[in-house]
Short mmCIF file of C-alpha atoms in Angstrom, two decimals:
data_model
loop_
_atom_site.label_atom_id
_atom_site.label_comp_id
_atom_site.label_asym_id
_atom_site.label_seq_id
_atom_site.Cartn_x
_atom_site.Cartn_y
_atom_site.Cartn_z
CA UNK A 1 -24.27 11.75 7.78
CA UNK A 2 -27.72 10.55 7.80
CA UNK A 3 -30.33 8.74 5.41
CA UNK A 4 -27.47 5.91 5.86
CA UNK A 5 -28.56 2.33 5.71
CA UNK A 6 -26.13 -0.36 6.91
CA UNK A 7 -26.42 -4.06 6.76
CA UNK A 8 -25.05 -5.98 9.42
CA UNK A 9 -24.64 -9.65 8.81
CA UNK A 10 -22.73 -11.97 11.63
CA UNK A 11 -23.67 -14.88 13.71
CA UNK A 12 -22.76 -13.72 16.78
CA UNK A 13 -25.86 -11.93 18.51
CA UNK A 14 -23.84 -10.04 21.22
CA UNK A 15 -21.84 -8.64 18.59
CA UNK A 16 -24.46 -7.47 16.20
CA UNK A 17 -26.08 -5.92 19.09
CA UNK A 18 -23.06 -3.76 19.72
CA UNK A 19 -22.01 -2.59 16.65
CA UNK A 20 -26.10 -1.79 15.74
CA UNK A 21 -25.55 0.13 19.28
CA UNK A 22 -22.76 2.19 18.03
CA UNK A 23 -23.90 3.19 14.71
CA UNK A 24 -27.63 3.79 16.06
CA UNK A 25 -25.90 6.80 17.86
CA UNK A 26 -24.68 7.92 14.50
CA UNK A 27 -28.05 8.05 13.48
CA UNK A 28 -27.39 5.15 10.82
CA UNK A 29 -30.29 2.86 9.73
CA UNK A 30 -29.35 -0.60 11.08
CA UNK A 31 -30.54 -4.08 9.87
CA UNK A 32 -29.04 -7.43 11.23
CA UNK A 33 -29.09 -10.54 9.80
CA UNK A 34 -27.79 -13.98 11.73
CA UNK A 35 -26.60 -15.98 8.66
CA UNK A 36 -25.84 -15.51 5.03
CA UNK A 37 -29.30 -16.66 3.62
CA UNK A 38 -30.59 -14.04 5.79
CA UNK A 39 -28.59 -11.14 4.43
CA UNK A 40 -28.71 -11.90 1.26
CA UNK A 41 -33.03 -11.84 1.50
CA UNK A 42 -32.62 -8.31 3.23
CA UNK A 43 -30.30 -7.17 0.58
CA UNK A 44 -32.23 -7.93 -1.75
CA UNK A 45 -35.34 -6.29 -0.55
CA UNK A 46 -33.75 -3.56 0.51
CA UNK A 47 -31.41 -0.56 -0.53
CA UNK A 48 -27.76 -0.42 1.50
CA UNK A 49 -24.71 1.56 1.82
CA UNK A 50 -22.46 -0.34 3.36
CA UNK A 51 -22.63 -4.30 4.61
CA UNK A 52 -20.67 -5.31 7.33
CA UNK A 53 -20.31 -9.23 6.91
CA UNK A 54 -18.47 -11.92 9.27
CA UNK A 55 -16.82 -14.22 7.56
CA UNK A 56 -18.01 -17.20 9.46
CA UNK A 57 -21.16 -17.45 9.26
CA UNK A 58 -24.01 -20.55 8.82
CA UNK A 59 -26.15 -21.42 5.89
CA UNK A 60 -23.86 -18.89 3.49
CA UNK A 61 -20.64 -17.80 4.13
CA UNK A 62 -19.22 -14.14 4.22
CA UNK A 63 -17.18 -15.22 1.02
CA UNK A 64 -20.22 -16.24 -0.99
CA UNK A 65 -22.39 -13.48 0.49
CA UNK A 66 -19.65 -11.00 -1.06
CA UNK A 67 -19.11 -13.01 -4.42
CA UNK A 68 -22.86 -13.19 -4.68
CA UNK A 69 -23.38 -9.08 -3.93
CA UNK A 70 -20.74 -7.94 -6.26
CA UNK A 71 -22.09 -9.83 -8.76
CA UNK A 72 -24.87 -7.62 -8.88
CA UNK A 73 -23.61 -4.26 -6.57
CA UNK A 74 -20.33 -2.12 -5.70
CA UNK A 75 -21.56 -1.70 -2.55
CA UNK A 76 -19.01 -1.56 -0.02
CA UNK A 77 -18.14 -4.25 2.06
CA UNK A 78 -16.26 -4.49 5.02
CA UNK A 79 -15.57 -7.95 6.44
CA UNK A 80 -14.77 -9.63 9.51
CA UNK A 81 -12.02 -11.93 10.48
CA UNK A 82 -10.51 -13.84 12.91
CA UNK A 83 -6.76 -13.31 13.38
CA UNK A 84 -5.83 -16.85 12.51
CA UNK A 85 -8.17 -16.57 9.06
CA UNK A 86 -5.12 -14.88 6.92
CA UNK A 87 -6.18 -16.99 4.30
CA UNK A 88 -9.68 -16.24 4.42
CA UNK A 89 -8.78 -11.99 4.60
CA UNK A 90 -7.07 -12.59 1.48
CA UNK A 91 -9.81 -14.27 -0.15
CA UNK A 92 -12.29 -11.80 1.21
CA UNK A 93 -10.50 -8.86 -0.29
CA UNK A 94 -9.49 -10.82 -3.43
CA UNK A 95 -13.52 -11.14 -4.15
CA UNK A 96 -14.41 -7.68 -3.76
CA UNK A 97 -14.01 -6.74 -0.01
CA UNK A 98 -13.05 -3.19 0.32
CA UNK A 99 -11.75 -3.37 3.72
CA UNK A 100 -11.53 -5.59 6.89
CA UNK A 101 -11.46 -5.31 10.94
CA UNK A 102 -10.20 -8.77 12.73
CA UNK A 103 -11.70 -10.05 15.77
CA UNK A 104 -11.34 -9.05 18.86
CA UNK A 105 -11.88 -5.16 17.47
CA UNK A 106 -12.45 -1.99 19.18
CA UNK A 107 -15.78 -0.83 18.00
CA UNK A 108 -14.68 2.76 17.87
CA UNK A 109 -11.79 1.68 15.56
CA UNK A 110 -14.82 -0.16 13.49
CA UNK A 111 -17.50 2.75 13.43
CA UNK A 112 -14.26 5.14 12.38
CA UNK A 113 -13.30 2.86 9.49
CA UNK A 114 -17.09 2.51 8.34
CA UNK A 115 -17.07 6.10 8.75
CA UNK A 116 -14.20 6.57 6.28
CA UNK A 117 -16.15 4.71 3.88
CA UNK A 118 -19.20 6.22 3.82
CA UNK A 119 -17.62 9.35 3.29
CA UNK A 120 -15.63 8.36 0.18
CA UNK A 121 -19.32 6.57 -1.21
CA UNK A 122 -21.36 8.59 0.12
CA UNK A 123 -19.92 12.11 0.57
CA UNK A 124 -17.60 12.56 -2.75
CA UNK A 125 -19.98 10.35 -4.52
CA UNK A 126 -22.78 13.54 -4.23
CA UNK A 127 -20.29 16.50 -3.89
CA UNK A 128 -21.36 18.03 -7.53
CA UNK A 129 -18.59 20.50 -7.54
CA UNK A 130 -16.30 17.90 -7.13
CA UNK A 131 -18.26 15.53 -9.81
CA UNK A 132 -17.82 18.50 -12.49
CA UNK A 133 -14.37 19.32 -11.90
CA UNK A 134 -13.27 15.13 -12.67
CA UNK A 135 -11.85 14.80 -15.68
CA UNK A 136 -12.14 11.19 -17.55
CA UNK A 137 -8.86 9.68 -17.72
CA UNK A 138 -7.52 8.37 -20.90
CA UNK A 139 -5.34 5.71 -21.80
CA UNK A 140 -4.61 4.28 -24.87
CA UNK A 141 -7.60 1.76 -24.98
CA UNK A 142 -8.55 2.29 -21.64
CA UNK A 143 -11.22 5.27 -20.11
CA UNK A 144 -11.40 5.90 -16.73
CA UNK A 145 -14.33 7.87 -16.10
CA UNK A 146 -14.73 9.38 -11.94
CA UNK A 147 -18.39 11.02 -12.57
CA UNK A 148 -19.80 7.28 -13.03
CA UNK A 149 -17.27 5.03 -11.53
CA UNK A 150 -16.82 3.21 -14.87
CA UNK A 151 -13.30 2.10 -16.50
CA UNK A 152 -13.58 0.82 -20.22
CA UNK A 153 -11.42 -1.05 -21.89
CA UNK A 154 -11.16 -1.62 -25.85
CA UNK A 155 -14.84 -0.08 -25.98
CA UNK A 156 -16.11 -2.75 -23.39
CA UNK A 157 -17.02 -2.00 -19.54
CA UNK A 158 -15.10 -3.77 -16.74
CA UNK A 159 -16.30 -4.70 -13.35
CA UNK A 160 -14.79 -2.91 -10.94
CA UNK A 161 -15.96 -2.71 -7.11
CA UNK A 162 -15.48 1.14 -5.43
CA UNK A 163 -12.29 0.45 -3.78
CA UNK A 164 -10.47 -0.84 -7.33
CA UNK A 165 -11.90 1.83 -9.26
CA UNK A 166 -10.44 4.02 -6.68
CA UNK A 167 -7.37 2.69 -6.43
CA UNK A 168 -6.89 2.86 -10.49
CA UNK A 169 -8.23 6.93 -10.37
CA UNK A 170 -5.23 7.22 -7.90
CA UNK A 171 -2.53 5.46 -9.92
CA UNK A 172 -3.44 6.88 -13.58
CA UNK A 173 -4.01 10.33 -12.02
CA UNK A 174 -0.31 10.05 -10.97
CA UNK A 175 1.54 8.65 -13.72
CA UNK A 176 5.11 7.40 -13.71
CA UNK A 177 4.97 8.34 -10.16
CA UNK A 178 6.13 5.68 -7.34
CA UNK A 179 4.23 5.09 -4.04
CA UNK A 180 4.91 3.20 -1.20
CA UNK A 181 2.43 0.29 -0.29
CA UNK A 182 1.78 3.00 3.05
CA UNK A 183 0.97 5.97 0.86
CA UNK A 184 -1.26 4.22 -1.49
CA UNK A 185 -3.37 2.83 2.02
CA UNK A 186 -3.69 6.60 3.13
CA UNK A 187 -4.33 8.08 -0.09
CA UNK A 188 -7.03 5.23 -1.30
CA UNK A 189 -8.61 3.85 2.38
CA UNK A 190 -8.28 7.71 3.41
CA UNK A 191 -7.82 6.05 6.73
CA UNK A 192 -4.81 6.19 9.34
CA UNK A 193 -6.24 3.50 11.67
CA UNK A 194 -4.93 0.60 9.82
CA UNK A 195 -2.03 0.30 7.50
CA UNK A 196 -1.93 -3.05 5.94
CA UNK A 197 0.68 -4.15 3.56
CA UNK A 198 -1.34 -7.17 2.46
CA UNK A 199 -4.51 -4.95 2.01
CA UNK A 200 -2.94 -2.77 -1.10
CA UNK A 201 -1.22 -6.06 -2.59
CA UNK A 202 -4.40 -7.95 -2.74
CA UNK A 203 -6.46 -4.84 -4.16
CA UNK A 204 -3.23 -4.58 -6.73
CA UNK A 205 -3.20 -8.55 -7.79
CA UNK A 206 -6.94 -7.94 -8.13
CA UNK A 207 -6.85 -5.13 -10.59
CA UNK A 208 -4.18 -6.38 -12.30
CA UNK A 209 -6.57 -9.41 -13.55
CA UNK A 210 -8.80 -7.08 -14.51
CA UNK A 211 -6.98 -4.34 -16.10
CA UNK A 212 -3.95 -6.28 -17.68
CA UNK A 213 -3.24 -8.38 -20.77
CA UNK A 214 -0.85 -10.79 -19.19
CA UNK A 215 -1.36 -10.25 -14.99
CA UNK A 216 1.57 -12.33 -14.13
CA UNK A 217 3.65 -9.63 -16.43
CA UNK A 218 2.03 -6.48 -15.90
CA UNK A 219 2.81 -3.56 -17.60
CA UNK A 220 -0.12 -0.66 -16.41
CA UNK A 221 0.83 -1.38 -12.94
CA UNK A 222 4.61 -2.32 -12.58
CA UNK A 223 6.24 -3.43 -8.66
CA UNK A 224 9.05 -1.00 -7.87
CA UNK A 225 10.98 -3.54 -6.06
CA UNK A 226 11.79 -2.33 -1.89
CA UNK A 227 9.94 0.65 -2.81
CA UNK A 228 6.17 0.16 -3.75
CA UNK A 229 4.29 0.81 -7.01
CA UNK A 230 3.87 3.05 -9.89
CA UNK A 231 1.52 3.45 -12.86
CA UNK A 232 2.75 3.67 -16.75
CA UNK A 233 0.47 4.07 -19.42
CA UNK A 234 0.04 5.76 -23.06
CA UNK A 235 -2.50 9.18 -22.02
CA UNK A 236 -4.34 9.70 -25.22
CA UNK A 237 -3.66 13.93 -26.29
#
């Protein structure tokens, strides 16, 4: 894939050097950016389609840089993380994150999982065949439309990032049907380099404040207990 832009954004000079490295051989169009102040200015004077942002960082955190960006952008966003940051990963994803590599990483295990998002935003995003064969989902109250990445709810739009809105198409397009936390990672992060319980729980606790009357007793997406999750829902005729 090229035409690609990709924000980099960590404080750590050897390491932005090597992953800008890696995905200049993939013909990707690299900017780095040594604190959060900094990446925020470059995003917004430029166009990305992906930012890869360490969690750490001075000035402005990877946390704010993310809250700020999806305020505005469903961009994806992978983060970085220390191993001993568990709290931090879950606050990450919890804001809008779409996935996450902890340091030390293998760069090739990086560039693959950037790789696998690109070609789920980039790739199925502009496949036209694909875009006119998606049907808008319909629930009572709720539209879930693929073409434009949009979910409505009682007639009024709600703010979804890619990965959520993804992760919705997958359970209403397979109602009543129960997944393990495994099958939803493969199916959704169309990735088998990482599979992360607490990756699909966090991206479920997340949609379920969006997407549910009362989260803390959902009834759109219900916990099959020892077994995963499954989707119920009213389809209008």
């Amino acid at each position: 894939m090229t035409g690609i832009r990709v924000l980099i954004a960590d404080d750590d000079k050897e390491i932005r050097n090597l992953v800008k490295k890696y995905l200049d051989l993939e013909t990707y169009e690299v900017d780095t950016a040594a604190d959060g102040e900094e990446a925020l200015r470059l995003y917004e004077a430029h166009s990305y389609h992906l930012v890869l942002l360490d969690l750490m960082m001075p000035k402005v955190d990877g946390i704010e840089v993310c809250r700020r960006l999806r305020e505005k952008s469903n961009v994806p966003i992978l983060m970085l993380t220390a191993k001993d940051q568990e709290l931090d990963k879950c606050l990450g994803l919890g804001i809008g994150a779409d996935d996450y590599v902890t340091k030390p990483f293998s760069i090739h295990e990086l560039v693959a999982r950037i790789k696998a998002l690109m070609r789920r935003y980039m790739v199925l995003g502009s496949d036209k065949a694909a875009q006119q064969e998606a049907q808008i989902i319909r629930y009572k109250g709720m539209t879930i439309d693929p073409k434009k990445y949009i979910v409505t709810k009682a007639g009024e739009e709600i703010s979804l990032t890619a990965k959520e809105f993804e992760l919705l198409h997958f359970f209403a397009s397979h109602p009543e049907q129960v997944f393990t936390k495994t099958q939803i990672f493969r199916q959704v992060w169309n990735s088998e380099y990482l599979e992360d319980d607490n990756t699909v729980m966090v991206h479920i606790r997340k949609l379920r404040m969006k997407i549910e009357v009362d989260p803390s007793n959902p009834r759109l997406i219900q916990t099959v207990w020892g077994i995963g999750y499954r989707f119920i829902g009213e389809q209008d005729e």
